[in-house]
GROMACS .gro file of C-alpha atoms in nm:
model
  169
    1MET     CA    1   8.523   4.595 -13.668
    2THR     CA    2   8.375   4.849 -13.428
    3HIS     CA    3   8.185   4.845 -13.102
    4THR     CA    4   7.934   5.119 -13.027
    5LEU     CA    5   7.704   5.209 -12.746
    6PRO     CA    6   7.383   5.401 -12.810
    7GLY     CA    7   7.473   5.765 -12.876
    8GLU     CA    8   7.843   5.688 -12.910
    9ALA     CA    9   8.061   5.720 -13.218
   10PRO     CA   10   8.201   5.391 -13.352
   11ARG     CA   11   8.529   5.284 -13.192
   12PRO     CA   12   8.767   5.033 -13.342
   13VAL     CA   13   8.800   4.716 -13.132
   14HIS     CA   14   9.177   4.760 -13.118
   15ASP     CA   15   9.126   5.069 -12.899
   16ARG     CA   16   9.052   4.838 -12.606
   17ARG     CA   17   9.320   4.578 -12.677
   18TRP     CA   18   9.612   4.703 -12.470
   19PRO     CA   19   9.423   4.832 -12.166
   20LEU     CA   20   9.236   4.501 -12.154
   21LEU     CA   21   9.561   4.304 -12.167
   22LEU     CA   22   9.705   4.519 -11.889
   23LEU     CA   23   9.393   4.460 -11.679
   24LEU     CA   24   9.409   4.082 -11.731
   25LEU     CA   25   9.781   4.080 -11.645
   26ALA     CA   26   9.705   4.284 -11.332
   27VAL     CA   27   9.435   4.036 -11.228
   28CYS     CA   28   9.664   3.737 -11.277
   29TYR     CA   29   9.958   3.893 -11.093
   30ALA     CA   30   9.723   4.006 -10.814
   31VAL     CA   31   9.628   3.640 -10.771
   32ALA     CA   32   9.999   3.559 -10.749
   33ALA     CA   33  10.060   3.835 -10.496
   34LEU     CA   34   9.765   3.735 -10.279
   35GLY     CA   35   9.882   3.375 -10.281
   36GLY     CA   36  10.229   3.493 -10.181
   37VAL     CA   37  10.092   3.700  -9.893
   38ALA     CA   38   9.882   3.407  -9.774
   39ALA     CA   39  10.190   3.188  -9.746
   40SER     CA   40  10.486   3.415  -9.692
   41ASP     CA   41  10.721   3.133  -9.590
   42ALA     CA   42  10.621   2.889  -9.863
   43GLY     CA   43  10.984   2.832  -9.964
   44GLY     CA   44  11.090   2.740  -9.613
   45THR     CA   45  10.787   2.519  -9.563
   46TYR     CA   46  10.851   2.343  -9.895
   47ARG     CA   47  11.216   2.279  -9.808
   48SER     CA   48  11.114   2.135  -9.469
   49LEU     CA   49  10.881   1.875  -9.623
   50ASP     CA   50  10.978   1.522  -9.713
   51ARG     CA   51  10.977   1.541 -10.093
   52PRO     CA   52  10.994   1.280 -10.369
   53ALA     CA   53  11.315   1.265 -10.572
   54TRP     CA   54  11.137   1.423 -10.869
   55ALA     CA   55  11.029   1.735 -10.677
   56PRO     CA   56  11.164   2.058 -10.827
   57PRO     CA   57  11.385   2.294 -10.626
   58SER     CA   58  11.197   2.574 -10.450
   59TRP     CA   59  11.365   2.848 -10.659
   60LEU     CA   60  11.198   2.715 -10.976
   61PHE     CA   61  10.840   2.798 -10.875
   62GLY     CA   62  10.873   3.178 -10.898
   63PRO     CA   63  11.005   3.193 -11.256
   64VAL     CA   64  10.764   2.925 -11.379
   65TRP     CA   65  10.459   3.095 -11.227
   66THR     CA   66  10.568   3.435 -11.359
   67VAL     CA   67  10.554   3.299 -11.714
   68LEU     CA   68  10.237   3.097 -11.656
   69TYR     CA   69  10.041   3.393 -11.519
   70ALA     CA   70  10.134   3.592 -11.829
   71LEU     CA   71  10.011   3.306 -12.050
   72ILE     CA   72   9.686   3.287 -11.852
   73ALA     CA   73   9.625   3.659 -11.905
   74VAL     CA   74   9.716   3.657 -12.275
   75SER     CA   75   9.491   3.357 -12.339
   76ALA     CA   76   9.189   3.539 -12.196
   77TRP     CA   77   9.287   3.853 -12.388
   78LEU     CA   78   9.289   3.659 -12.716
   79VAL     CA   79   8.932   3.543 -12.649
   80LEU     CA   80   8.803   3.881 -12.533
   81ARG     CA   81   8.950   4.077 -12.820
   82ARG     CA   82   8.766   3.856 -13.070
   83ARG     CA   83   8.427   3.853 -12.904
   84PRO     CA   84   8.243   4.108 -12.695
   85LEU     CA   85   8.211   4.047 -12.323
   86SER     CA   86   7.840   3.974 -12.362
   87GLU     CA   87   7.929   3.676 -12.582
   88SER     CA   88   8.218   3.555 -12.365
   89ARG     CA   89   8.056   3.527 -12.024
   90SER     CA   90   8.082   3.150 -11.990
   91GLU     CA   91   8.449   3.163 -12.090
   92LEU     CA   92   8.518   3.437 -11.835
   93VAL     CA   93   8.329   3.256 -11.560
   94LEU     CA   94   8.542   2.943 -11.610
   95TRP     CA   95   8.860   3.149 -11.647
   96SER     CA   96   8.777   3.325 -11.320
   97ALA     CA   97   8.692   2.994 -11.151
   98GLN     CA   98   9.026   2.840 -11.239
   99LEU     CA   99   9.201   3.153 -11.106
  100ALA     CA  100   9.000   3.128 -10.784
  101PHE     CA  101   9.101   2.763 -10.739
  102ASN     CA  102   9.459   2.866 -10.817
  103LEU     CA  103   9.443   3.137 -10.551
  104ALA     CA  104   9.295   2.902 -10.290
  105TRP     CA  105   9.564   2.637 -10.330
  106THR     CA  106   9.861   2.823 -10.177
  107PRO     CA  107   9.697   2.913  -9.844
  108LEU     CA  108   9.540   2.567  -9.820
  109PHE     CA  109   9.870   2.392  -9.875
  110PHE     CA  110  10.126   2.622  -9.713
  111ALA     CA  111   9.943   2.840  -9.459
  112ALA     CA  112   9.692   2.581  -9.336
  113GLY     CA  113   9.893   2.265  -9.404
  114GLN     CA  114   9.578   2.105  -9.542
  115TYR     CA  115   9.743   1.885  -9.804
  116GLY     CA  116   9.430   1.679  -9.869
  117LEU     CA  117   9.209   1.985  -9.920
  118ALA     CA  118   9.480   2.140 -10.134
  119PHE     CA  119   9.479   1.825 -10.349
  120LEU     CA  120   9.101   1.847 -10.389
  121ASP     CA  121   9.139   2.213 -10.481
  122ILE     CA  122   9.404   2.141 -10.744
  123CYS     CA  123   9.185   1.869 -10.893
  124LEU     CA  124   8.901   2.122 -10.920
  125LEU     CA  125   9.149   2.366 -11.072
  126LEU     CA  126   9.239   2.109 -11.337
  127ALA     CA  127   8.871   2.049 -11.417
  128ALA     CA  128   8.799   2.422 -11.445
  129LEU     CA  129   9.112   2.472 -11.654
  130GLY     CA  130   9.018   2.189 -11.891
  131ALA     CA  131   8.670   2.335 -11.937
  132THR     CA  132   8.823   2.680 -11.991
  133MET     CA  133   9.051   2.543 -12.260
  134LEU     CA  134   8.759   2.376 -12.438
  135LEU     CA  135   8.556   2.695 -12.437
  136PHE     CA  136   8.852   2.913 -12.534
  137ARG     CA  137   8.916   2.688 -12.834
  138ARG     CA  138   8.579   2.792 -12.980
  139SER     CA  139   8.701   3.151 -13.002
  140SER     CA  140   9.075   3.113 -13.041
  141ARG     CA  141   9.282   2.801 -13.087
  142ALA     CA  142   9.588   3.002 -12.982
  143ALA     CA  143   9.417   3.097 -12.654
  144ALA     CA  144   9.355   2.733 -12.573
  145LEU     CA  145   9.710   2.634 -12.670
  146LEU     CA  146   9.859   2.905 -12.449
  147LEU     CA  147   9.701   2.729 -12.153
  148VAL     CA  148   9.868   2.394 -12.228
  149PRO     CA  149  10.191   2.472 -12.034
  150TYR     CA  150   9.976   2.585 -11.740
  151ALA     CA  151   9.771   2.265 -11.755
  152LEU     CA  152  10.085   2.052 -11.770
  153TRP     CA  153  10.242   2.237 -11.476
  154VAL     CA  154   9.923   2.208 -11.270
  155LEU     CA  155   9.901   1.837 -11.350
  156TYR     CA  156  10.262   1.798 -11.233
  157ALA     CA  157  10.183   2.009 -10.924
  158ALA     CA  158   9.881   1.788 -10.850
  159ALA     CA  159  10.101   1.478 -10.859
  160LEU     CA  160  10.354   1.656 -10.636
  161ASN     CA  161  10.076   1.766 -10.397
  162LEU     CA  162   9.956   1.407 -10.371
  163ALA     CA  163  10.308   1.277 -10.308
  164LEU     CA  164  10.377   1.544 -10.045
  165TRP     CA  165  10.046   1.466  -9.876
  166GLN     CA  166  10.136   1.097  -9.861
  167LEU     CA  167  10.493   1.157  -9.743
  168ASN     CA  168  10.407   1.416  -9.478
  169THR     CA  169  10.097   1.285  -9.302
   0.00000   0.00000   0.00000
């Protein structure tokens, strides 16, 4: 399969595979970094909160999110390498929306202490993520499946957010 622009020699699709994956990974880890900057003392804040018995230790979040952001990037890459950007706009809009909700959560919860707004945000994140998974499945079942651990973690995080909101207000 090739993609060509007017006046350009045919290029195999695989020529854009690795740079695209690197770009998607960079976007996802930029979201992580921005969230980290927005709440630089998230670990200390988390430890100071009244937490339910089933709350994970603060050290677990970093490794989990490192893996999840890679899965988020690879899932989008699987979709985009099968279909041109012009045919994947709705998928990318939803993928970007869920990343935006993801980015907004950390400063809402940790920097602003707005646990209720953070819970609303994470619910919107779950909705955008579910819609993303449905659209991704049309192009790549593997892309949708790669988002399952992310969806499960965000669902768990939503329950934790709700519990923390109730225990700390």
